[in-house]
CSV table of C-alpha atoms in Angstrom, one decimal:
chain,number,residue,atom,x,y,z
A,1,THR,CA,110.3,77.7,97.0
A,2,ARG,CA,112.3,80.0,94.8
A,3,ASN,CA,113.7,83.6,94.8
A,4,ASN,CA,112.0,86.6,93.3
A,5,ASN,CA,113.9,88.9,91.0
A,6,PHE,CA,115.3,90.8,93.9
A,7,GLY,CA,116.6,87.7,95.5
A,8,THR,CA,114.0,87.2,98.3
A,9,LEU,CA,113.0,83.7,99.0
A,10,MET,CA,109.3,82.9,98.3
A,11,LYS,CA,107.3,79.9,99.5
A,12,ILE,CA,103.9,78.7,98.2
A,13,ILE,CA,101.5,78.4,101.2
A,14,ASP,CA,98.2,77.9,99.3
A,15,TYR,CA,97.5,76.6,95.9
A,16,LYS,CA,93.9,76.9,94.6
A,17,ASN,CA,94.8,76.7,90.9
A,18,SER,CA,97.6,77.9,88.5
A,19,ASP,CA,96.1,81.4,88.4
A,20,ASN,CA,95.5,81.7,92.2
A,21,ILE,CA,98.2,80.9,94.6
A,22,VAL,CA,99.3,82.5,97.8
A,23,ILE,CA,103.0,83.0,98.5
A,24,GLU,CA,104.9,84.1,101.6
A,25,PHE,CA,108.2,85.9,101.5
A,26,GLN,CA,110.7,84.2,103.7
A,27,ASP,CA,112.2,87.4,105.2
A,28,LYS,CA,111.6,88.9,108.7
A,29,PHE,CA,108.4,90.6,107.5
A,30,ARG,CA,106.7,87.5,106.1
A,31,CYS,CA,104.5,89.4,103.7
A,32,GLN,CA,101.9,87.3,101.8
A,33,LYS,CA,100.8,87.9,98.2
A,34,ASN,CA,98.2,86.4,95.8
A,35,THR,CA,99.7,85.7,92.4
A,36,SER,CA,99.9,83.2,89.6
A,37,TYR,CA,102.1,80.2,89.4
A,38,VAL,CA,103.7,81.6,86.2
A,39,ASN,CA,104.7,84.8,88.0
A,40,PHE,CA,106.0,82.8,90.9
A,41,LYS,CA,108.2,80.6,88.6
A,42,ARG,CA,109.5,83.8,86.8
A,43,GLY,CA,110.3,85.5,90.1
A,44,GLN,CA,107.9,88.3,89.1
A,45,VAL,CA,106.3,88.8,92.5
A,46,LYS,CA,107.0,92.1,94.2
A,47,ASN,CA,107.9,92.1,97.9
A,48,PRO,CA,107.1,95.5,99.5
A,49,TYR,CA,110.2,95.0,101.7
A,50,ASP,CA,112.7,94.4,98.9
A,51,LYS,CA,115.3,97.2,98.9
A,52,THR,CA,114.4,98.7,95.6
A,53,ALA,CA,115.5,102.3,96.3
A,54,CYS,CA,119.3,102.9,96.1
A,55,GLY,CA,119.8,99.4,97.5
A,56,VAL,CA,118.6,100.5,101.0
A,57,GLY,CA,115.0,101.7,100.9
A,58,TYR,CA,111.8,99.7,100.6
A,59,VAL,CA,108.2,100.8,100.0
A,60,GLY,CA,106.6,98.9,102.9
A,61,GLU,CA,103.0,98.2,103.4
A,62,GLY,CA,100.5,101.0,103.9
A,63,LYS,CA,98.3,103.6,102.3
A,64,TYR,CA,101.0,105.8,100.7
A,65,LEU,CA,101.4,105.3,96.9
A,66,THR,CA,104.6,105.5,94.9
A,67,LYS,CA,102.7,106.4,91.7
A,68,GLU,CA,99.5,108.2,90.7
A,69,ASN,CA,98.4,108.4,87.1
A,70,GLY,CA,101.7,106.9,86.0
A,71,ARG,CA,103.8,109.5,87.7
A,72,SER,CA,105.8,109.3,91.0
A,73,THR,CA,103.9,111.0,93.9
A,74,LYS,CA,105.5,114.0,95.5
A,75,LEU,CA,106.0,112.1,98.7
A,76,TYR,CA,107.8,109.2,96.9
A,77,SER,CA,110.0,111.6,95.0
A,78,CYS,CA,111.0,113.4,98.1
A,79,TRP,CA,111.9,110.1,99.8
A,80,VAL,CA,113.9,108.8,96.8
A,81,HIS,CA,115.8,112.1,96.5
A,82,MET,CA,116.7,111.9,100.2
A,83,LEU,CA,118.1,108.4,99.6
A,84,GLU,CA,119.9,109.4,96.4
A,85,ARG,CA,121.8,112.2,98.1
A,86,CYS,CA,123.2,109.7,100.6
A,87,TYR,CA,123.5,106.4,98.8
A,88,TYR,CA,123.3,106.7,95.0
A,89,GLU,CA,126.9,106.3,93.8
A,90,LYS,CA,126.2,107.6,90.2
A,91,ASN,CA,125.0,110.9,91.6
A,92,GLN,CA,127.9,111.4,94.1
A,93,ASN,CA,129.4,114.3,92.1
A,94,LEU,CA,126.0,116.1,92.3
A,95,HIS,CA,125.9,115.7,96.1
A,96,GLN,CA,129.5,115.8,97.2
A,97,SER,CA,128.7,117.0,100.7
A,98,TYR,CA,126.1,114.2,101.2
A,99,TYR,CA,127.3,111.0,99.5
A,100,GLY,CA,129.4,108.8,101.8
A,101,THR,CA,129.0,111.2,104.8
A,102,CYS,CA,125.3,111.5,105.4
A,103,SER,CA,122.8,108.7,106.1
A,104,VAL,CA,119.1,107.9,106.7
A,105,CYS,CA,117.8,106.5,109.9
A,106,ASP,CA,116.5,102.9,109.8
A,107,GLU,CA,112.8,103.8,110.2
A,108,TRP,CA,112.9,106.2,107.3
A,109,LEU,CA,114.3,103.5,105.0
A,110,ASN,CA,110.6,102.4,105.0
A,111,PHE,CA,108.7,104.8,102.6
A,112,GLN,CA,105.4,104.3,104.5
A,113,VAL,CA,107.0,105.6,107.7
A,114,PHE,CA,108.7,108.6,106.0
A,115,ALA,CA,105.5,109.5,104.1
A,116,LYS,CA,103.4,109.4,107.3
A,117,TRP,CA,105.9,111.8,109.1
A,118,HIS,CA,105.9,114.1,106.0
A,119,GLU,CA,102.1,114.3,105.8
A,120,GLU,CA,101.8,115.0,109.5
A,121,HIS,CA,104.4,117.8,109.4
A,122,SER,CA,103.3,119.5,106.2
A,123,TYR,CA,101.6,122.9,106.3
A,124,LYS,CA,100.2,125.4,103.8
A,125,VAL,CA,102.7,127.8,102.2
A,126,ASN,CA,102.8,129.4,98.8
A,127,GLU,CA,106.0,127.6,97.8
A,128,ARG,CA,107.6,124.2,98.0
A,129,LEU,CA,108.4,122.6,101.3
A,130,HIS,CA,111.9,121.2,101.4
A,131,LEU,CA,113.2,118.5,103.8
A,132,ASP,CA,116.0,120.0,105.9
A,133,LYS,CA,118.3,118.2,108.4
A,134,ASP,CA,120.6,121.1,109.4
A,135,ILE,CA,118.6,123.9,110.8
A,136,LEU,CA,117.6,122.3,114.1
A,137,TYR,CA,121.0,120.6,114.5
A,138,PRO,CA,123.7,122.4,112.5
A,139,GLY,CA,126.2,119.9,111.1
A,140,ASN,CA,123.8,117.0,111.5
A,141,LYS,CA,124.6,114.1,109.1
A,142,VAL,CA,121.5,111.8,109.7
A,143,TYR,CA,118.0,112.2,108.2
A,144,SER,CA,115.6,111.3,111.0
A,145,PRO,CA,112.2,112.4,112.3
A,146,GLU,CA,113.8,113.9,115.5
A,147,LYS,CA,116.3,116.1,113.6
A,148,CYS,CA,114.5,117.1,110.4
A,149,LEU,CA,112.0,119.8,109.5
A,150,LEU,CA,109.9,120.8,106.5
A,151,VAL,CA,111.1,124.2,105.4
A,152,PRO,CA,109.8,126.7,102.8
A,153,GLN,CA,112.0,126.8,99.8
A,154,ARG,CA,113.1,130.4,100.3
A,155,ILE,CA,114.2,129.7,103.9
A,156,ASN,CA,116.0,126.5,102.8
A,157,GLU,CA,117.9,128.4,100.2
A,158,LEU,CA,119.5,130.5,103.0
A,159,PHE,CA,121.3,127.3,104.0
A,160,ALA,CA,122.3,126.0,100.6
A,161,TYR,CA,126.0,125.6,99.9
A,162,LYS,CA,127.7,126.2,96.6
A,163,PRO,CA,130.7,123.9,96.2
A,164,LYS,CA,134.1,125.6,96.1
A,165,ASP,CA,137.5,124.0,95.4
A,166,ASN,CA,139.7,126.6,97.0
A,167,GLY,CA,139.2,125.4,100.6
A,168,LEU,CA,137.6,128.7,101.7
A,169,PRO,CA,134.2,128.8,103.3
A,170,VAL,CA,131.2,130.3,101.6
A,171,GLY,CA,131.3,134.1,101.6
A,172,ILE,CA,135.1,134.4,102.0
A,173,TYR,CA,137.7,135.1,99.3
A,174,LYS,CA,141.4,135.9,99.4
A,175,THR,CA,142.7,139.2,98.1
A,176,ASP,CA,145.8,139.8,96.0
A,177,ASN,CA,147.6,141.2,99.1
A,178,GLY,CA,146.9,138.0,101.1
A,179,ARG,CA,144.0,139.5,103.2
A,180,PHE,CA,140.6,137.9,103.5
A,181,GLY,CA,137.5,139.4,102.1
A,182,ALA,CA,133.9,138.8,103.2
A,183,LYS,CA,130.8,139.0,101.0
A,184,TYR,CA,127.1,138.3,101.5
A,185,CYS,CA,124.6,138.3,98.6
A,186,GLY,CA,126.9,140.4,96.5
A,187,CYS,CA,127.5,143.0,99.3
A,188,ASN,CA,131.1,143.6,100.2
A,189,LEU,CA,131.7,143.4,103.9
A,190,GLY,CA,135.3,144.5,103.9
A,191,THR,CA,138.7,142.8,104.1
A,192,TYR,CA,140.5,141.5,107.1
A,193,ASN,CA,143.9,140.2,108.3
A,194,THR,CA,142.6,136.8,109.2
A,195,LEU,CA,140.1,134.3,107.9
A,196,GLU,CA,138.4,134.2,111.4
A,197,GLN,CA,137.8,138.0,111.3
A,198,ALA,CA,136.4,137.9,107.8
A,199,TYR,CA,134.1,134.9,108.6
A,200,LYS,CA,132.9,136.6,111.8
A,201,LYS,CA,131.6,139.5,109.7
A,202,TYR,CA,130.0,137.2,107.2
A,203,ALA,CA,128.4,135.1,110.0
A,204,GLU,CA,126.9,138.3,111.6
A,205,LYS,CA,125.4,139.4,108.3
A,206,LYS,CA,124.0,136.0,107.5
A,207,GLU,CA,122.5,135.5,110.9
A,208,GLU,CA,120.9,139.0,110.6
A,209,ALA,CA,119.4,137.9,107.2
A,210,ILE,CA,118.1,134.7,108.7
A,211,LYS,CA,116.3,136.5,111.5
A,212,GLN,CA,114.8,139.0,109.1
A,213,ILE,CA,113.3,136.3,106.9
A,214,ALA,CA,112.2,134.3,109.9
A,215,SER,CA,110.1,137.4,111.0
A,216,GLN,CA,108.4,137.5,107.6
A,217,TYR,CA,107.3,133.8,108.0
A,218,LYS,CA,106.5,134.0,111.8
A,219,ASN,CA,102.8,133.3,111.3
A,220,ILE,CA,103.2,130.7,108.6
A,221,ILE,CA,105.9,128.3,109.7
A,222,PRO,CA,105.8,126.0,112.8
A,223,GLN,CA,107.0,127.6,116.1
A,224,GLU,CA,109.8,125.0,116.2
A,225,LEU,CA,111.2,126.2,112.9
A,226,TYR,CA,110.8,129.8,113.8
A,227,ALA,CA,112.7,129.4,117.1
A,228,ALA,CA,115.4,127.4,115.4
A,229,LEU,CA,116.0,130.2,112.9
A,230,LEU,CA,116.2,132.9,115.7
A,231,ARG,CA,118.9,130.9,117.6
A,232,TYR,CA,120.8,129.7,114.5
A,233,LYS,CA,124.5,130.4,114.7
A,234,VAL,CA,126.6,130.4,111.5
A,235,ASP,CA,129.7,128.3,112.4
A,236,ILE,CA,132.7,127.9,110.2
A,237,LYS,CA,133.1,124.3,111.4
A,238,ASN,CA,129.8,123.4,109.6
A,239,ASP,CA,130.9,124.9,106.3
A,240,ARG,CA,131.2,122.0,103.9
A,241,ASN,CA,133.8,123.8,101.7
A,242,TYR,CA,136.1,124.8,104.5
A,243,LYS,CA,139.3,122.7,104.7
A,244,MET,CA,140.8,123.3,108.2
């Protein structure tokens, strides 16, 4: 026995010759692989259950490929980007509202399981589909099949947050005389005495815009997504910039 390069214990269970041996990984999955004795000694045998993605995700066994023609597949890239937002320390400044606060459910740490869900929930639209975890359950922090949707890029951008460091929520600014102004898509919505009053106006305008775009996609997107857009409420508590 010896460990592979990811530290997983391997055991030879069949030896035909030096170029044809069968090893079994001694983890809970007990995956078996044909390899050579040289690769075994060097630890160069890949275990599909080694946590090769951000230290938490593994490829698993199944039909979904990580690469085609030397390039990462779209499904694999989507999966890795999801993991990176939550767990990749070097990118934490790019994903400040995700890293350390959001997570991925155990079953989606297996790429094969995630890819199957993604394939089954994809639909035709003339733009990219984005993985979203907030529309069905505003404020949700966990990527999981029960709480996520595939959303056209234009719709997903309605829910994008631009980081701000002044503690005010998106769409709100403070005036020189201490009042609070509200804006949506460059349109001035007036100034108000309190933050709550200003945000109410912003929320009304954004909810109106969400419903308008939802109606344009009514015959394209899944009914579950359409219904979620119609009932969506813009709540200041879910604003990632707001410091209460």
